[in-house]
Structures are given as structure tokens and as C-alpha cells.
């Protein structure tokens, strides 16, 4: 007869060689003897030293992969807890038995057969193994907490101490504790470094396992270890210990101050924070404008802006920051609007918002009514079909029609609700931007000025020590009003038609010679697609304003 083929698996929980050193050897001896008596053929042996509390064992995973790629293989182990102590590995073994990848499980201390009763008992064994691990963890944690309350050391004694088996605590080593005190005293004088302390320990035969002197990191950890003051550290928290300290608090604190003064923090690169770098391009070569410090004739330090000259030869010179700011503020003055105009525009915007809210509310109510009617029709249609009054083909055709109509109404509902937000909020934000320009004219916050030009400006260039700025729509509308220049944009075609009456009325009040002109040619800008209503509304507001000398005043709308 052919002997059943088995994979032998032996495991011990700890990875230390000095603990459970006979566990795997004893398992192998007993399992080989058991296989000889039971006439079992062992294909391969798998041994590893790792806890089975969590999944991720390499040898176990390799064995299960081999089993899942074969048919009709058995597993030989000392006990089910050697195979798994967690639900994932245990479920993997049980599933392999269910799929007949594993035809037999043999344990010298546990009975198993691939029957429903056998699988149930195997699950019970795996559950008991997991319960044992979980309960053991709780018992260990409880014991650690009790030792911390008693002030006892938890693990192997650190350097300078020795474990006392009788008291289950640590106590100063008569020899190494004196070396620790001497090292602290010498380092506190400031005449020694990590290398000299390591050499001091090496002269007294305190070295690593390889016979090399202690590393700098080991010396640093030793010099900052508070165990020498009588503390126990567990999970980053200090607890008072009942063992005798080696050092005095004054000596320990003196060493900590010396460590702090000897620390060499990484030097960070100093940033000059030039406010207008990355904002302008050179008008000659197209390179970016950078900045640097320079000494003036009087000896003071000033910031100058210049071309990086990375695109080839460039003849552009330097421009002092104060002159650059002065030119930017002049550009700001070209788009500033008076307070009375800003107030009038805000009031007008609020009025339009209320009108839009009322109109959108009525539109939403109409759409909602149609939705209810459509739903009623759909319900009536279903009733007629269930009663057998209409054929199925007619029912499906009418149902599809009503469903499409319902989806269309839902889309109209969302559009009606969002219509007011499409232009009211951008218009209000633009008016506030115009108000901010007035404030920035007298501001010394250069970074705020830079951010404002990034928002409203485009094609910012510096050429021949002169700033060139093109304003984004609709800010160019304010620029045209302030500088009495043409303001042309394709989106104003509809606005001009809507504001014809306003234009004629303002002509009678302010005169045609002071009215803002609109040319037939237009310029395009990517942002214009986002604010079509702004041009319509601002044109209406602009048609209700006039100029008196240098001061711009709002003109009440003529009824």
C-alpha cells in the first residue's frame, strides 16, 4: 500500500535561541517517531520560530501555498495550536480541508477526521488556542501593570544594574555602576565627547558583542536614560521605581544641559521672502523676474528686482522695490472706485438678488407642481396596468416617456435653484475686489498687493523699469471707466441691448460726451466664460453712473 503523504510542521513561539531551545527538536523527534509507528510518509519538514498570534508566518504560508497547489496531502503537527492561534490561519486550514486539498490532519495529542464532527472539533481546538493567546496577553498586561505599581523593573537590567532573582527587581552593579557615574561626571565637565566616553568604556572592557566600542547612539541613549534616577519607562511613560538610583538629579541635569549645548541642529536655508518674485516676466526676453539685496550709495541695504537672464542676452536693468511698489499702486488707482459707487452697486446687487430669488422661487414651484402631476400620472398608469386595462407594450412606452419627463424636471429643478448662484455671488465678489483696491493704495503689505495682482491681473511684465499690467475681465470695465478708454467685450452685446434705455436716460443727465463708450471689437479671456452676468449687470450699473470732474458719483436710476 502507498503510504499517505504528509507535510510535517513544527513551531515555537519565541525567536530567541536561548528560549525554548529544545521545543522544535523535541517536536521533530516525537513527530518522526509517530510517523514511523503510523506508517506515514513525510514529504517535507517545515520549522519556524515565530508566534502564531498574528498571521504572516513565512514557513506556514509557504506550506499552505504548496498544499493549495496539490491534491490529497496531509499535515502532521504536535497540536492544532502549533498550526494557528488566530482566526485567519485557522480558517485557511479548515477551508483547505473543506476543498479536499488537505485529506488528513494528524496530531499525537489530538484526534481528527475529515468529517463534520471532526471539523467542528478542529474549530473548537483553534478557538481554544486563540482564547489562550488572548487570555495570556491580558494576564501579561495585568502583571506588567502590577509590577509598575510596585515600582519593579520589567525586563533585563540596563547597563549599571543587575537583576535580583530573589526580589524580582534590579539593583546597582558594584562595578559597572561606578563606571556609569564616572562617565557622567567626566561628560558633565564638557571636556569629553561621545567618542572619548566610548573609548573610556572600551578601556574597561565594556564593548559590543562583536568586540567593537559602543556607538555614538548607544552613548547618547545611556547619557539620557532616566533609569539611573530610579524611574521605570514603559510605552513612553515614566513610573517611579523602588530600586536604588545610581546618579544624583543635579549630575543628571548637568549632563542633559551639556547634551543640549552640544547638539547640532540641521541648518535650514534662509528665505528672504521677496514679495514680488514669481509675479512678473521680463518684457524683453520673457524670463522670470527675480530679486536680490544690494547696497546703496549711502551704505543701506535695498531690494532690487531684475531679470534672471536665463533665456539669453537681455539688456534690462535693475528696479528698486520702492519704485516697483509705487508703480503698482498707480495701477491700483486706475481701477479704484469711489465709496458711493461701491455702495450703490452693492445695493443694486442686493436688489437683483431678491428679484432672482423671487423669480427662481416661482420657477421652482412650477417645476415642483409638474413633478407632482407627472408622479400622479405614473401612479395612475401603474394602476391601469395592474387592473389589466392597458396592454403591456403601451404601458412600457408610456412609462418610459413619463420617467424621462421626470428626469428632465429634476434637472430643471436643480438649474432653477442654482441659477441665482451663477452670477450674484461672482458679481458681489468682484465689487468687493474693487473696494479692496482702494484699501491697498494706502497699504504697506506688499504680499497682499502681490496676491491681489495675481487675482485680477494678467500678462504682468517688467520692461525698461516700467510695470505693464493687463486686467482680467471684468476688472477692465472699472479700468475703462476710470481712464475713459474703450471697453470692448463680446459678452456686452446682450448687455447693450438690455441697457439701451438706461444709456439714453443717463445721456440726458450726464451728457453723451462723458458716457462710457463700447466699441464693436472685442477681446477674449478664459475667465469671461465664468461671469457672463457680471458684464450684463455691471454695464447696467455703469450706465447709471456719471463723472463730475475727477470724482465719480452714482446716479440714481431714472424710473
XYZ file of C-alpha atoms in Angstrom:
559
model
C 0.000 0.000 0.000
C 1.074 3.541 -0.720
C 1.798 5.485 2.445
C -0.180 8.758 2.935
C 1.974 11.778 2.211
C 2.267 14.440 4.898
C 3.911 17.797 5.475
C 5.488 17.998 8.944
C 5.179 21.343 10.708
C 6.903 22.284 13.976
C 6.865 25.708 15.604
C 7.934 27.503 18.757
C 6.643 30.890 19.828
C 9.836 32.829 20.585
C 12.519 33.833 18.114
C 15.286 33.894 20.736
C 17.675 30.960 20.558
C 18.161 30.855 24.322
C 14.420 30.331 24.981
C 12.540 27.090 24.246
C 15.733 25.823 22.651
C 14.540 22.189 22.886
C 10.978 22.822 21.723
C 11.405 22.284 17.956
C 13.930 19.471 18.427
C 11.551 17.678 20.780
C 8.613 18.152 18.396
C 10.606 16.780 15.461
C 11.697 13.708 17.413
C 8.165 12.919 18.608
C 6.587 13.559 15.198
C 9.112 11.422 13.325
C 8.565 8.598 15.772
C 4.800 8.979 15.420
C 5.094 8.864 11.600
C 7.170 5.682 11.801
C 4.640 3.966 14.042
C 1.637 5.064 11.962
C 3.363 4.292 8.646
C 3.165 7.922 7.404
C 5.323 9.269 4.584
C 6.751 12.745 5.267
C 7.285 14.776 2.088
C 8.928 17.805 3.682
C 9.509 19.346 7.096
C 8.724 22.973 7.932
C 10.074 24.552 11.124
C 9.992 28.158 12.297
C 10.319 30.232 15.465
C 7.526 32.762 15.373
C 4.335 33.493 17.256
C 1.098 32.326 15.662
C -0.994 35.000 17.354
C -0.972 37.110 14.182
C -0.971 35.960 10.533
C 2.176 36.382 8.465
C 4.385 33.366 9.216
C 6.644 32.696 6.230
C 7.095 28.931 6.582
C 3.419 28.342 7.330
C 2.441 30.431 4.303
C 4.883 28.514 2.128
C 3.498 25.171 3.341
C -0.125 26.229 2.733
C 0.747 27.517 -0.753
C 2.299 24.144 -1.565
C -0.790 22.364 -0.236
C -3.209 24.569 -2.207
C -1.331 23.769 -5.424
C -1.519 19.981 -4.793
C -4.230 17.433 -4.123
C -4.523 14.851 -1.363
C -1.868 15.966 1.139
C -1.914 15.694 4.920
C -0.423 17.792 7.722
C 1.408 16.366 10.716
C 1.866 18.609 13.776
C 2.156 18.169 17.532
C -1.113 20.012 18.330
C -3.575 22.299 16.476
C -2.213 25.295 18.392
C 1.106 24.752 16.566
C -0.695 25.463 13.283
C -2.740 28.515 14.244
C -3.636 30.753 17.148
C -5.574 33.281 15.044
C -8.804 33.072 13.098
C -7.260 33.760 9.659
C -4.708 30.910 9.687
C -7.199 28.585 11.350
C -9.830 29.359 8.723
C -7.274 28.744 5.990
C -6.574 25.241 7.308
C -10.287 24.434 7.693
C -11.044 25.684 4.175
C -8.239 23.516 2.795
C -9.914 20.538 4.471
C -13.329 21.518 3.030
C -11.891 21.703 -0.502
C -10.071 18.344 -0.046
C -6.693 19.995 -0.503
C -5.921 18.523 2.927
C -7.242 14.992 3.266
C -5.869 14.321 6.760
C -4.630 16.110 9.867
C -2.634 14.003 12.350
C -1.680 15.064 15.862
C -0.133 12.810 18.510
C -2.159 14.621 21.191
C -5.394 15.334 19.273
C -7.858 13.246 17.271
C -9.188 14.449 13.928
C -11.145 13.017 10.990
C -12.351 14.946 7.897
C -15.991 14.673 8.922
C -18.444 17.362 10.085
C -17.817 16.289 13.683
C -14.067 16.355 13.115
C -14.189 19.843 11.557
C -16.287 21.063 14.459
C -13.769 19.741 16.993
C -10.931 21.281 14.973
C -12.660 24.669 15.086
C -13.082 24.243 18.828
C -9.355 23.483 19.169
C -8.400 26.556 17.121
C -10.834 28.659 19.177
C -9.291 27.389 22.407
C -5.819 28.238 21.082
C -6.913 31.771 20.236
C -8.605 32.129 23.613
C -5.405 31.016 25.323
C -3.351 33.645 23.443
C -5.843 36.426 24.135
C -6.136 35.447 27.798
C -2.363 35.181 28.111
C -1.967 38.735 26.739
C -4.432 40.084 29.290
C -2.649 38.242 32.094
C 0.731 39.586 30.953
C -0.608 43.159 30.720
C -2.142 42.831 34.159
C 1.154 41.554 35.548
C 3.045 44.462 33.924
C 0.638 46.976 35.448
C 1.085 45.392 38.858
C 4.884 45.491 38.565
C 4.710 49.146 37.562
C 2.558 49.909 40.588
C 5.168 48.206 42.763
C 7.970 50.109 41.020
C 9.735 46.995 39.729
C 11.866 46.784 36.602
C 10.156 44.856 33.805
C 12.900 43.408 31.610
C 16.614 42.717 31.583
C 18.582 45.102 33.751
C 20.185 48.042 31.885
C 23.908 48.681 31.984
C 24.963 49.591 35.531
C 22.321 47.370 37.138
C 21.880 43.633 37.690
C 18.707 41.561 38.043
C 17.938 40.231 41.512
C 16.056 36.947 41.194
C 15.007 36.944 44.837
C 13.376 40.401 44.850
C 12.419 40.271 41.135
C 13.844 43.739 40.761
C 17.160 45.334 39.804
C 19.953 46.706 41.957
C 23.157 48.658 41.170
C 26.082 46.552 39.988
C 29.082 47.271 42.244
C 31.455 47.595 39.257
C 29.508 48.867 36.240
C 27.517 51.397 38.299
C 30.783 53.140 39.230
C 31.691 53.284 35.528
C 28.353 54.941 34.768
C 28.858 57.542 37.487
C 32.388 58.249 36.269
C 31.197 58.645 32.653
C 28.501 61.115 33.697
C 30.911 63.135 35.829
C 33.501 63.387 33.045
C 30.948 64.308 30.400
C 29.426 66.995 32.629
C 32.783 68.834 32.651
C 32.434 69.494 28.897
C 35.890 68.087 28.127
C 34.675 64.869 26.531
C 32.562 63.820 23.583
C 30.773 60.604 22.597
C 33.949 59.115 21.142
C 36.015 59.694 24.299
C 33.251 58.254 26.526
C 33.058 55.210 24.245
C 36.830 54.835 24.442
C 36.615 55.088 28.241
C 34.175 52.183 28.354
C 36.287 50.190 25.884
C 39.315 50.547 28.178
C 37.221 48.946 30.921
C 36.090 46.079 28.644
C 32.614 47.482 28.021
C 32.137 46.800 24.307
C 29.524 45.358 21.946
C 29.057 41.647 21.259
C 31.392 41.967 18.287
C 34.123 43.466 20.456
C 33.822 46.976 18.953
C 33.455 50.147 21.055
C 29.968 51.408 21.817
C 28.429 53.580 19.101
C 27.568 57.265 19.472
C 23.863 56.497 19.567
C 24.380 53.961 22.386
C 26.344 56.527 24.407
C 23.684 59.178 23.765
C 20.902 56.833 24.934
C 22.881 55.931 28.035
C 23.567 59.568 28.968
C 19.864 60.442 28.668
C 18.449 57.302 30.319
C 16.380 58.238 33.389
C 16.607 54.738 34.828
C 19.735 55.954 36.629
C 17.478 58.338 38.581
C 15.239 55.475 39.703
C 12.494 55.663 37.037
C 10.863 52.890 35.014
C 9.879 53.768 31.425
C 7.061 51.817 29.775
C 5.445 52.818 26.454
C 6.878 56.327 26.624
C 5.637 56.961 30.184
C 7.798 57.209 33.321
C 6.915 55.479 36.593
C 8.696 55.811 39.960
C 10.828 52.762 40.721
C 11.615 51.144 44.057
C 15.218 50.288 43.135
C 18.162 52.417 44.211
C 19.237 55.203 41.808
C 22.825 55.448 40.643
C 23.041 59.187 39.886
C 22.010 62.353 41.684
C 19.461 64.635 39.987
C 21.976 67.514 39.828
C 24.567 65.423 37.965
C 21.959 64.073 35.561
C 20.576 67.551 34.750
C 24.110 68.892 34.229
C 24.713 66.179 31.624
C 21.377 66.973 29.914
C 22.353 70.642 29.605
C 25.700 69.595 28.158
C 23.922 67.353 25.622
C 21.676 70.215 24.586
C 24.583 72.616 24.057
C 26.491 70.002 22.047
C 23.528 69.241 19.810
C 23.965 70.394 16.231
C 20.567 71.122 14.694
C 20.350 70.988 10.939
C 20.741 74.413 9.425
C 17.759 75.480 7.409
C 18.117 77.580 4.302
C 17.358 81.221 4.971
C 14.482 82.580 2.945
C 14.483 86.253 2.053
C 10.752 86.351 1.273
C 10.914 88.769 -1.630
C 7.244 89.667 -2.109
C 7.117 90.176 -5.898
C 9.233 87.269 -7.155
C 7.346 84.898 -9.431
C 4.857 87.622 -10.383
C 6.464 89.393 -13.368
C 8.174 88.327 -16.550
C 10.797 90.248 -18.427
C 9.277 92.247 -21.276
C 12.373 91.727 -23.447
C 13.376 88.060 -23.146
C 10.375 86.555 -21.368
C 12.398 85.325 -18.380
C 11.122 85.480 -14.837
C 11.889 88.427 -12.588
C 13.963 87.630 -9.512
C 15.182 89.761 -6.605
C 18.336 90.352 -4.608
C 19.778 92.526 -1.886
C 22.130 95.332 -2.902
C 23.975 98.058 -1.088
C 23.085 101.625 -1.940
C 25.393 104.629 -2.190
C 24.573 105.568 1.405
C 25.506 102.095 2.641
C 21.977 100.851 3.265
C 20.574 97.549 2.035
C 17.805 97.670 -0.567
C 15.870 95.086 -2.523
C 16.142 95.185 -6.300
C 14.227 93.242 -8.940
C 15.817 92.125 -12.190
C 15.535 89.600 -14.991
C 17.058 86.181 -14.362
C 18.553 86.371 -17.898
C 18.253 82.601 -18.338
C 16.772 82.912 -21.827
C 19.831 84.501 -23.388
C 21.136 88.015 -23.697
C 18.969 90.664 -22.005
C 19.680 94.371 -21.608
C 17.135 95.072 -18.861
C 18.442 96.705 -15.684
C 17.515 96.659 -12.017
C 14.441 98.230 -10.430
C 14.311 99.146 -6.774
C 11.415 97.699 -4.790
C 10.086 101.080 -3.646
C 9.715 102.236 -7.250
C 8.071 98.960 -8.224
C 5.530 99.331 -5.413
C 4.871 102.933 -6.440
C 4.048 101.847 -9.994
C 1.785 99.048 -8.760
C -0.149 101.470 -6.584
C -0.575 103.742 -9.591
C -2.145 100.788 -11.416
C -4.398 100.208 -8.420
C -5.575 103.798 -8.559
C -6.658 103.199 -12.147
C -9.235 100.622 -11.047
C -10.349 102.084 -7.718
C -13.970 103.119 -7.437
C -15.398 105.700 -5.020
C -17.234 104.554 -1.938
C -20.600 105.942 -3.052
C -20.385 103.974 -6.297
C -19.442 100.791 -4.402
C -22.393 101.286 -2.064
C -24.753 101.867 -4.972
C -23.515 98.734 -6.748
C -23.910 96.655 -3.588
C -27.460 97.900 -3.112
C -28.255 97.188 -6.739
C -26.793 93.701 -6.443
C -28.872 93.009 -3.342
C -31.961 94.164 -5.203
C -31.188 91.880 -8.151
C -30.580 89.021 -5.744
C -34.046 89.452 -4.229
C -35.610 89.581 -7.691
C -33.771 86.455 -8.732
C -34.796 84.723 -5.516
C -38.466 85.507 -6.150
C -38.308 84.524 -9.810
C -36.362 81.360 -9.087
C -38.824 80.551 -6.294
C -41.773 80.787 -8.645
C -39.914 78.728 -11.253
C -39.088 76.085 -8.668
C -42.728 75.951 -7.588
C -43.857 75.479 -11.187
C -41.383 72.673 -11.729
C -42.400 71.062 -8.434
C -46.073 71.175 -9.498
C -45.246 69.494 -12.789
C -43.267 66.858 -10.905
C -46.293 66.047 -8.748
C -48.518 65.825 -11.815
C -46.039 63.515 -13.539
C -45.843 61.274 -10.490
C -49.649 61.092 -10.319
C -49.790 60.112 -13.979
C -47.181 57.431 -13.368
C -49.126 56.038 -10.402
C -52.372 56.004 -12.392
C -50.569 54.263 -15.253
C -49.343 51.504 -12.943
C -52.861 51.074 -11.549
C -54.337 50.730 -15.013
C -51.709 48.150 -15.985
C -52.255 46.109 -12.840
C -56.022 46.165 -13.447
C -55.447 44.865 -16.972
C -56.986 47.904 -18.703
C -53.993 48.565 -20.996
C -51.610 46.163 -22.763
C -48.036 45.783 -21.604
C -46.488 47.387 -24.705
C -48.489 50.585 -24.254
C -47.739 50.565 -20.557
C -43.969 50.316 -21.087
C -43.913 53.027 -23.769
C -45.913 55.488 -21.650
C -43.897 54.636 -18.552
C -40.606 55.351 -20.324
C -41.986 58.665 -21.522
C -43.079 59.695 -18.022
C -39.765 58.619 -16.496
C -37.807 60.702 -18.992
C -40.070 63.634 -18.269
C -39.483 63.156 -14.543
C -35.707 63.177 -15.011
C -35.938 66.324 -17.140
C -37.994 68.063 -14.468
C -35.470 67.111 -11.786
C -32.723 68.663 -13.907
C -34.766 71.831 -14.349
C -35.310 71.961 -10.606
C -31.546 71.892 -9.945
C -30.953 74.514 -12.643
C -33.586 76.811 -11.160
C -32.038 76.523 -7.715
C -28.509 77.163 -8.961
C -29.305 79.977 -11.391
C -29.080 82.671 -8.753
C -25.639 81.485 -7.646
C -24.254 81.611 -11.194
C -23.838 85.377 -11.257
C -24.890 87.076 -8.000
C -22.016 85.807 -5.864
C -19.289 86.419 -8.506
C -20.663 89.931 -9.049
C -20.604 90.680 -5.323
C -17.095 89.263 -5.039
C -15.904 91.478 -7.891
C -17.395 94.574 -6.248
C -15.568 93.728 -3.030
C -12.349 93.293 -5.021
C -12.788 96.823 -6.363
C -13.252 98.022 -2.811
C -10.087 96.213 -1.753
C -8.111 98.025 -4.452
C -8.925 101.330 -2.718
C -7.605 99.975 0.563
C -4.396 98.613 -0.965
C -3.443 102.015 -2.381
C -2.516 103.140 1.146
C -1.341 99.729 2.394
C 2.254 98.689 3.106
C 1.539 94.960 2.980
C 3.443 94.053 -0.183
C 2.399 90.410 -0.033
C -1.268 91.384 -0.029
C -0.650 93.640 -3.033
C 1.076 90.761 -4.815
C -1.826 88.381 -4.141
C -4.310 90.971 -5.409
C -2.490 91.404 -8.721
C -2.310 87.628 -9.086
C -6.084 87.582 -8.801
C -7.112 90.473 -11.064
C -4.067 90.956 -13.294
C -2.719 89.117 -16.291
C 0.337 89.379 -18.529
C 2.376 91.193 -15.856
C 5.668 92.344 -17.369
C 8.631 94.489 -16.396
C 10.451 96.337 -19.184
C 12.631 99.427 -19.107
C 11.980 99.703 -15.358
C 8.275 100.091 -16.050
C 5.440 97.796 -14.970
C 2.890 96.608 -17.524
C -0.353 95.037 -16.294
C -3.434 93.860 -18.146
C -6.517 93.445 -16.013
C -8.722 90.390 -16.179
C -12.357 90.850 -17.068
C -14.473 92.331 -15.575
C -11.873 94.476 -13.779
C -11.039 96.046 -17.126
C -14.541 97.553 -17.025
C -13.529 99.581 -13.949
C -10.245 100.443 -15.646
C -12.107 101.741 -18.712
C -14.456 103.807 -16.566
C -11.606 105.361 -14.593
C -9.282 106.030 -17.551
C -12.060 106.967 -20.032
C -10.994 104.306 -22.541
C -12.957 101.906 -24.703
C -14.165 98.733 -23.018
C -14.888 96.046 -25.579
C -16.075 92.535 -24.914
C -18.318 90.145 -26.923
C -20.486 89.407 -23.890
C -21.608 93.009 -23.784
C -23.656 92.649 -26.982
C -26.590 91.370 -24.961
C -25.844 93.837 -22.176
C -26.034 96.791 -24.539
C -29.474 95.691 -25.698
C -30.695 95.300 -22.121
C -29.270 98.654 -21.064
C -30.315 100.829 -24.028
C -32.976 102.626 -22.033
C -30.521 103.252 -19.192
C -27.979 104.627 -21.639
C -30.460 107.101 -23.151
C -31.600 108.251 -19.732
C -28.048 108.764 -18.488
C -27.247 110.680 -21.677
C -29.873 113.225 -20.725
C -28.455 113.520 -17.197
C -24.699 113.313 -17.684
C -24.182 114.098 -21.366
C -23.098 111.807 -24.126
C -19.541 113.085 -24.033
C -18.908 111.547 -20.575
C -20.637 108.246 -21.174
C -18.534 105.093 -21.323
C -18.044 104.030 -24.896
C -18.336 100.456 -26.081
C -16.603 99.505 -29.288
C -17.694 96.734 -31.640
C -14.384 94.878 -31.446
C -13.881 92.509 -28.518
C -11.094 90.698 -26.728
C -11.386 87.197 -25.286
C -10.177 85.940 -21.917
C -10.636 82.497 -20.296
C -12.325 83.948 -17.231
C -15.034 85.667 -19.261
C -16.905 82.388 -19.664
C -17.376 82.201 -15.917
C -19.027 85.580 -15.441
C -21.427 86.367 -18.302
C -23.941 88.003 -15.976
C -21.288 90.253 -14.454
C -20.892 92.125 -17.745
C -24.624 92.472 -18.166
C -25.153 93.764 -14.653
C -22.057 95.929 -14.363
C -22.942 97.554 -17.670
C -26.339 98.437 -16.267
C -24.709 99.785 -13.106
C -22.139 101.667 -15.173
C -24.886 103.251 -17.252
C -26.328 104.625 -14.040
C -23.122 106.394 -13.027
C -21.504 109.579 -14.199
C -18.373 111.628 -13.685
C -18.123 115.078 -12.217
C -14.572 116.283 -12.580
C -12.249 113.696 -11.033
C -14.849 112.327 -8.666
C -17.158 109.551 -9.816
C -20.636 109.615 -8.293
C -23.582 107.280 -8.513
C -26.602 108.494 -10.398
C -29.999 107.224 -9.194
C -31.773 105.071 -11.709
C -34.330 107.040 -13.721
C -37.747 105.448 -13.428
